[in-house]
PDB file of C-alpha atoms in Angstrom:
ATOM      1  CA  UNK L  67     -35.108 100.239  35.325  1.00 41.00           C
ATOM      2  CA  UNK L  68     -38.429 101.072  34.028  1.00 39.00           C
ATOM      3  CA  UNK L  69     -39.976 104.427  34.399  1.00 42.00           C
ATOM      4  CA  UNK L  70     -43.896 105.413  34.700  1.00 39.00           C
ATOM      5  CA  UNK L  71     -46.325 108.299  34.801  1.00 36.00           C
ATOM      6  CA  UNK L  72     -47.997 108.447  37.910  1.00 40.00           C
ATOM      7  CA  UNK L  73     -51.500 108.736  37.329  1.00 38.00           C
ATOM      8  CA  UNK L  74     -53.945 111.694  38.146  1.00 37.00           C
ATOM      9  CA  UNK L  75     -51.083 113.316  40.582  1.00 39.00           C
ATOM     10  CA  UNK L  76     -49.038 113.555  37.543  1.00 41.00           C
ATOM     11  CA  UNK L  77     -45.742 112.814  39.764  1.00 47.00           C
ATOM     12  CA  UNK L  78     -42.672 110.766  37.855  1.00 48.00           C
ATOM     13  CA  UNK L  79     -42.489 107.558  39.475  1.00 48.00           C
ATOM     14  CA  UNK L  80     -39.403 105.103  38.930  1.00 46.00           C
ATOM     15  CA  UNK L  81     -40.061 101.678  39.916  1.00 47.00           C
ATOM     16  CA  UNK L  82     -36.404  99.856  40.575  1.00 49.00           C
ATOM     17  CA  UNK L  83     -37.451  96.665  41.848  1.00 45.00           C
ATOM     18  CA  UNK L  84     -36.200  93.458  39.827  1.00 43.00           C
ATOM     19  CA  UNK L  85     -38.306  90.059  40.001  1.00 43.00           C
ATOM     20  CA  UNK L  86     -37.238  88.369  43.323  1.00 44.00           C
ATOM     21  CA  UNK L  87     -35.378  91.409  44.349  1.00 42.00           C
ATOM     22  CA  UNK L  88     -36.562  94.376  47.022  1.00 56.00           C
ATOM     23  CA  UNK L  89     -35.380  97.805  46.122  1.00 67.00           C
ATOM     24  CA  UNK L  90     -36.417 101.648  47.019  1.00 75.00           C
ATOM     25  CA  UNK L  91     -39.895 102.598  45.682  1.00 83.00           C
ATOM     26  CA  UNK L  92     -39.565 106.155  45.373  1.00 83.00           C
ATOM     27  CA  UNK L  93     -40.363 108.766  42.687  1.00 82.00           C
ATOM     28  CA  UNK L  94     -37.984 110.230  40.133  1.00 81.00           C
ATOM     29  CA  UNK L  95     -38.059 113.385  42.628  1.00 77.00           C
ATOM     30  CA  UNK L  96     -37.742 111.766  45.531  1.00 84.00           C
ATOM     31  CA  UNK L  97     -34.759 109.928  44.143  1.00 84.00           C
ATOM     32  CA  UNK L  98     -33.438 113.369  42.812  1.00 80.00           C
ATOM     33  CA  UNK L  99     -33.899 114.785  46.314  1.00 80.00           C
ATOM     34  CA  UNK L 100     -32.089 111.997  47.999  1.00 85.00           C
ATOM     35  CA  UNK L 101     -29.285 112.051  45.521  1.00 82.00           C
ATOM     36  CA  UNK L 102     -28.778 115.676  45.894  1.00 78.00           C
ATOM     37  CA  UNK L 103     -28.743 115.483  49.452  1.00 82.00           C
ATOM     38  CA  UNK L 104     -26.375 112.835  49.586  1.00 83.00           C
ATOM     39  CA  UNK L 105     -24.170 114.761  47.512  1.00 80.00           C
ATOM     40  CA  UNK L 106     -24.336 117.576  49.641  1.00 80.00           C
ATOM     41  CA  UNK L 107     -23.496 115.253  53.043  1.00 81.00           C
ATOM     42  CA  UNK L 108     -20.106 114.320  51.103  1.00 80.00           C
ATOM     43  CA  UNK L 109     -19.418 117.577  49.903  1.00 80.00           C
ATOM     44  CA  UNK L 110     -19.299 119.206  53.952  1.00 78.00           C
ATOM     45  CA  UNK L 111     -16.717 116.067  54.434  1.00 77.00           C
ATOM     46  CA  UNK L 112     -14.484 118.040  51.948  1.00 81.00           C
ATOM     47  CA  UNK L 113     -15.525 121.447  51.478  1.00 79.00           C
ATOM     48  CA  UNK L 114     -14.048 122.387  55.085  1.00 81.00           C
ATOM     49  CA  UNK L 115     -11.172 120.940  54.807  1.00 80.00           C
ATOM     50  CA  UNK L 116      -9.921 122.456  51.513  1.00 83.00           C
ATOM     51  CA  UNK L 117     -10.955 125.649  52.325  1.00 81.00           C
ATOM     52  CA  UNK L 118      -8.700 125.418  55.295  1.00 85.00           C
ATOM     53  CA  UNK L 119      -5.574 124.074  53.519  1.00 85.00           C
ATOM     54  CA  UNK L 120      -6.451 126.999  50.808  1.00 83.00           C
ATOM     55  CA  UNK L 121      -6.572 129.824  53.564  1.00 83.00           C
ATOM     56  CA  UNK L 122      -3.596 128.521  55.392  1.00 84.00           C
ATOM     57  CA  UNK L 123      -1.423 128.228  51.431  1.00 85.00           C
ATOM     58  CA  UNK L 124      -2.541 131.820  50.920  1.00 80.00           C
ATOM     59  CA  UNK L 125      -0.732 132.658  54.467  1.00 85.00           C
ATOM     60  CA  UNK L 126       2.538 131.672  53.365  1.00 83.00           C
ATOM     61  CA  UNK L 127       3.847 134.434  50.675  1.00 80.00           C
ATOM     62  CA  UNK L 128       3.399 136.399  54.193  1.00 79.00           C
ATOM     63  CA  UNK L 129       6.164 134.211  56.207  1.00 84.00           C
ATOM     64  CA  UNK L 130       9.526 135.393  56.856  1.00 81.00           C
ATOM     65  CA  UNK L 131      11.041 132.054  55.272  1.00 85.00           C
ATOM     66  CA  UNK L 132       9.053 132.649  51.950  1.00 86.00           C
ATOM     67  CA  UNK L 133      12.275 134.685  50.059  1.00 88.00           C
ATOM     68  CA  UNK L 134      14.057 132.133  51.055  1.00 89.00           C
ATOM     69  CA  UNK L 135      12.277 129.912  48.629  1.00 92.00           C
ATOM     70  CA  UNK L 136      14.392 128.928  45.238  1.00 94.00           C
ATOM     71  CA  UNK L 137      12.236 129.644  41.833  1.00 95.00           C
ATOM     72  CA  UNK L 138      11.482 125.996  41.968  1.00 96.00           C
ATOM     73  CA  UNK L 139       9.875 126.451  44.918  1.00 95.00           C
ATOM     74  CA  UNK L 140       7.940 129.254  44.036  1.00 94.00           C
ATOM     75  CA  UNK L 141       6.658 127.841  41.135  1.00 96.00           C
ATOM     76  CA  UNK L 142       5.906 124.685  43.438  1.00 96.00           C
ATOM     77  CA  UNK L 143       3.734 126.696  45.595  1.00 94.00           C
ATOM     78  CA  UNK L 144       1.629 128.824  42.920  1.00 95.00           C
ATOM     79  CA  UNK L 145       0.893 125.371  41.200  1.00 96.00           C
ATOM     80  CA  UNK L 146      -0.226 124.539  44.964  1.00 95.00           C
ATOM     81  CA  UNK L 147      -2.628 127.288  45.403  1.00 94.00           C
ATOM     82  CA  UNK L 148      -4.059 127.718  41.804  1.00 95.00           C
ATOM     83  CA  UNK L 149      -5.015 123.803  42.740  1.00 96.00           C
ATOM     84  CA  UNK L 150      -6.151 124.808  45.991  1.00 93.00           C
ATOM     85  CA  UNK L 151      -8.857 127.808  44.874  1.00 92.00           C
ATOM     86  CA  UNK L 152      -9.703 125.827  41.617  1.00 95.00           C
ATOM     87  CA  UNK L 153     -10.556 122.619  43.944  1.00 94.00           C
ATOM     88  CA  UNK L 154     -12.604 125.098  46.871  1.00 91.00           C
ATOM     89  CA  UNK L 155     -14.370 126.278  43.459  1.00 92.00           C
ATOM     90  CA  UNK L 156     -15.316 122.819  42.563  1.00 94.00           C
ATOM     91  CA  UNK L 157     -16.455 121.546  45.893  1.00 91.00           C
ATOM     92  CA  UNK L 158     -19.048 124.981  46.147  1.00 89.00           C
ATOM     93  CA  UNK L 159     -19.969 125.059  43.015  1.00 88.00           C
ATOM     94  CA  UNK L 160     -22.898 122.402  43.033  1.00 86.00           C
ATOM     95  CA  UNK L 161     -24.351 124.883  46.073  1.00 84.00           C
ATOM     96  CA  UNK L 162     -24.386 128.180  43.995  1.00 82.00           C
ATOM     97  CA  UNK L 163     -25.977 126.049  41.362  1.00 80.00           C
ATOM     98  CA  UNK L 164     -28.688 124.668  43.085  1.00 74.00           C
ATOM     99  CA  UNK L 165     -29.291 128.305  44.128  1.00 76.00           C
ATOM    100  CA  UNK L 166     -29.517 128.884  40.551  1.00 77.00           C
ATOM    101  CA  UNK L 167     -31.652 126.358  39.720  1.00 73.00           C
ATOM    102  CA  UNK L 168     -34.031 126.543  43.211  1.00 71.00           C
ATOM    103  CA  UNK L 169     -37.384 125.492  42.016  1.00 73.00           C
ATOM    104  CA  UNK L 170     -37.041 125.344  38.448  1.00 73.00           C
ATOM    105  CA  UNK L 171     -37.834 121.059  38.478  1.00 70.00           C
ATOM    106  CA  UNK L 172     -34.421 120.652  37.151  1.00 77.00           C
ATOM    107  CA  UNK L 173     -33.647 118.477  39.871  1.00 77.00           C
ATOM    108  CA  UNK L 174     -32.201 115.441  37.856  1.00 83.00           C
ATOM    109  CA  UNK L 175     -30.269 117.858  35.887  1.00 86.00           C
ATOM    110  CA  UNK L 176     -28.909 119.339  38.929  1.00 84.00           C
ATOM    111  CA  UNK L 177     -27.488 116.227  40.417  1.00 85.00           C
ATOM    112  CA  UNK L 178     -25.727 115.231  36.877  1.00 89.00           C
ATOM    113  CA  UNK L 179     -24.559 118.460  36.552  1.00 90.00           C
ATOM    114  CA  UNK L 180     -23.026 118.338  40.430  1.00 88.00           C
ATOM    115  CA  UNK L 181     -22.047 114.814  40.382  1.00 89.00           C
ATOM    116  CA  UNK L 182     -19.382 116.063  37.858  1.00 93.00           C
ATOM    117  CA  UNK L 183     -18.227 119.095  39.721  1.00 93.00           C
ATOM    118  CA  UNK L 184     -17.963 117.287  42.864  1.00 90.00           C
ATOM    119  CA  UNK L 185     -16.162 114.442  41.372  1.00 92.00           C
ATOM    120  CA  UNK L 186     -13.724 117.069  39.277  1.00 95.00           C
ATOM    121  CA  UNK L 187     -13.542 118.811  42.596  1.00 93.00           C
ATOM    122  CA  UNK L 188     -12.500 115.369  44.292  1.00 91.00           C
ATOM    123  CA  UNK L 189      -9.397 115.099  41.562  1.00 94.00           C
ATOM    124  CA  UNK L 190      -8.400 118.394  41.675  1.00 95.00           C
ATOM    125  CA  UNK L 191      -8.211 118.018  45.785  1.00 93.00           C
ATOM    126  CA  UNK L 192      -6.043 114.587  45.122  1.00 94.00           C
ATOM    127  CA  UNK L 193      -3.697 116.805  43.160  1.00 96.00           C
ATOM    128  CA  UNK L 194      -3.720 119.822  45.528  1.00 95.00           C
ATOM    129  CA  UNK L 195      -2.841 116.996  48.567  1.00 93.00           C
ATOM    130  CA  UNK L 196       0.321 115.618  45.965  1.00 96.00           C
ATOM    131  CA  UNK L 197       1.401 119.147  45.414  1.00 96.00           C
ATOM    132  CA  UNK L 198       1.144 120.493  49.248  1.00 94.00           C
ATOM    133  CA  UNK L 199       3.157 117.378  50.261  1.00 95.00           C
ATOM    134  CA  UNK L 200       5.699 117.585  46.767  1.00 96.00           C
ATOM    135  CA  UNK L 201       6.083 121.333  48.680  1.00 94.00           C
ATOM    136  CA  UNK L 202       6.421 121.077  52.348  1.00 93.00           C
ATOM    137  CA  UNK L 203       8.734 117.359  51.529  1.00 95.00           C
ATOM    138  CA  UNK L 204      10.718 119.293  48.802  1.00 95.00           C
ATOM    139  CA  UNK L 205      11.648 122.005  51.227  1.00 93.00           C
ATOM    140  CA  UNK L 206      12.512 120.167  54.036  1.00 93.00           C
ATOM    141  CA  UNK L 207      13.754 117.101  52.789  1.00 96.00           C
ATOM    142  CA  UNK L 208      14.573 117.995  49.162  1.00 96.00           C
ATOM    143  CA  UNK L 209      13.109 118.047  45.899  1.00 96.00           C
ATOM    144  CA  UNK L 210      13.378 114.103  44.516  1.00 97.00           C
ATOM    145  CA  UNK L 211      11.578 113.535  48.118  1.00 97.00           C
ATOM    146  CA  UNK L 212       9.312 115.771  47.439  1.00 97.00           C
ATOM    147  CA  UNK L 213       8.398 113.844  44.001  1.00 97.00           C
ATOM    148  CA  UNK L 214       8.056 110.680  45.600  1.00 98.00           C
ATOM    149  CA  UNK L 215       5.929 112.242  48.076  1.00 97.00           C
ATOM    150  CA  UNK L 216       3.425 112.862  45.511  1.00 97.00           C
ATOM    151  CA  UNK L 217       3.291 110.431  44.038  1.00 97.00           C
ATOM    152  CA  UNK L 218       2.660 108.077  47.055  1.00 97.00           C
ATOM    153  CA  UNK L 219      -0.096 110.437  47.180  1.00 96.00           C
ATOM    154  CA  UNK L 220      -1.758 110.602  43.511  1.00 96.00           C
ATOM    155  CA  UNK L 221      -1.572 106.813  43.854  1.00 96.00           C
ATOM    156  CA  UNK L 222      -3.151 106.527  47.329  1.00 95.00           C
ATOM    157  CA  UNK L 223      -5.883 108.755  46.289  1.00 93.00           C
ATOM    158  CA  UNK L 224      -6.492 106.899  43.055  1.00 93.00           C
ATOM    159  CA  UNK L 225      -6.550 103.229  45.034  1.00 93.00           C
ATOM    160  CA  UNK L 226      -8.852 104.911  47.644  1.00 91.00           C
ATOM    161  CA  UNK L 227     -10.828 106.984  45.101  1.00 87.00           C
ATOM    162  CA  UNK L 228     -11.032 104.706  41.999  1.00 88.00           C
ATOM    163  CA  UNK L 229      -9.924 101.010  42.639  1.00 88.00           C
ATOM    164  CA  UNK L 230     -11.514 100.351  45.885  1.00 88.00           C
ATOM    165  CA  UNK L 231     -15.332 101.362  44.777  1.00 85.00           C
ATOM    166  CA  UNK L 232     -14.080  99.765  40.965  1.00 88.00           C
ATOM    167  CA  UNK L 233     -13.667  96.699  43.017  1.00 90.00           C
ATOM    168  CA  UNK L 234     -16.614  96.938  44.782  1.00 89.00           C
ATOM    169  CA  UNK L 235     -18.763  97.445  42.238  1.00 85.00           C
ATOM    170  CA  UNK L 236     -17.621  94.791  39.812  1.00 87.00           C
ATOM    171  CA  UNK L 237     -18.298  92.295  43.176  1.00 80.00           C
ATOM    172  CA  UNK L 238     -22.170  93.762  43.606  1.00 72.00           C
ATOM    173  CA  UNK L 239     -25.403  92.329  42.328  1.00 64.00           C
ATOM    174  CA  UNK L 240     -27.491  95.117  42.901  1.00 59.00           C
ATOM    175  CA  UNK L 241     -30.236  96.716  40.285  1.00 57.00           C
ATOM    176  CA  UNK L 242     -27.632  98.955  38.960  1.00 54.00           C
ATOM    177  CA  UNK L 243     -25.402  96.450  37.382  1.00 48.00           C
TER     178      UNK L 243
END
């Protein structure tokens, strides 16, 4: 990848483009933009979502079954939700930072700086998933299902999550490689 001064506009251009190969001809900001915005499209996917499994966890000390819970349980259950609000955290926090950083042309920065949040984020929501299910399957089933239940689930979300574009990848040819 070679990168180039535009000339009297003073833009950063990036040229991609092998020999024998067509790629994207776009800028360094235009490829920041699209990045960013990309990021932002998979971030709705998940954003909603946790912040509806975190509002209905935070329901629950409020049941009638709760005191019926054994400590294990408990315990269970605050793991749950400190996952839960630490993932929601994760999945907004590339939003309140490009507030931060609104026209400061740290664009670039921005999406490294998100691309780790949102991928943290993505983790932490894998282990909130494992620990809702070790919950709900511990209670109703009992606790050793409740184990096996997440793990079925750390392991699905790391095939989905970490194998599957790992495989992927290692098959492409593409100007990244």
């Amino acid at each position: 990848m070679r990168r180039r001064l535009r000339g009297a506009a003073g833009g950063r251009e990036l040229s991609q483009a092998r020999p024998g190969q067509e790629g994207r001809h776009e800028s360094l900001d235009e490829r920041m933009d699209r990045n960013f915005l990309d990021l932002l499209q998979e971030l709705r996917v998940v954003q909603t979502g946790t912040q509806i499994l975190a509002g209905f966890l935070l329901t629950l000390p409020f049941q009638a079954r709760f005191e019926d819970l054994t400590a294990y349980h408990r315990t269970v259950f605050l793991v749950c939700i400190s996952l839960a609000v630490l993932t929601t955290i994760f999945l907004v926090a590339p939003v309140s930072s490009h507030r931060m950083l609104f026209r400061r042309h740290l664009k670039d920065r921005l999406v490294q700086v998100s691309h780790v949040l949102a991928s943290t984020g993505l983790v932490l929501l894998g282990l909130t998933m494992a620990v809702t299910l070790c919950l709900i399957f511990s209670v109703v089933v009992g606790d050793r299902a409740g184990l096996v239940a997440a793990a079925v689930v750390v392991v699905a979300f790391a095939a989905t999550g970490w194998v599957v574009p790992s495989v992927v990848r290692s098959g492409s040819r593409g100007p990244h490689d």
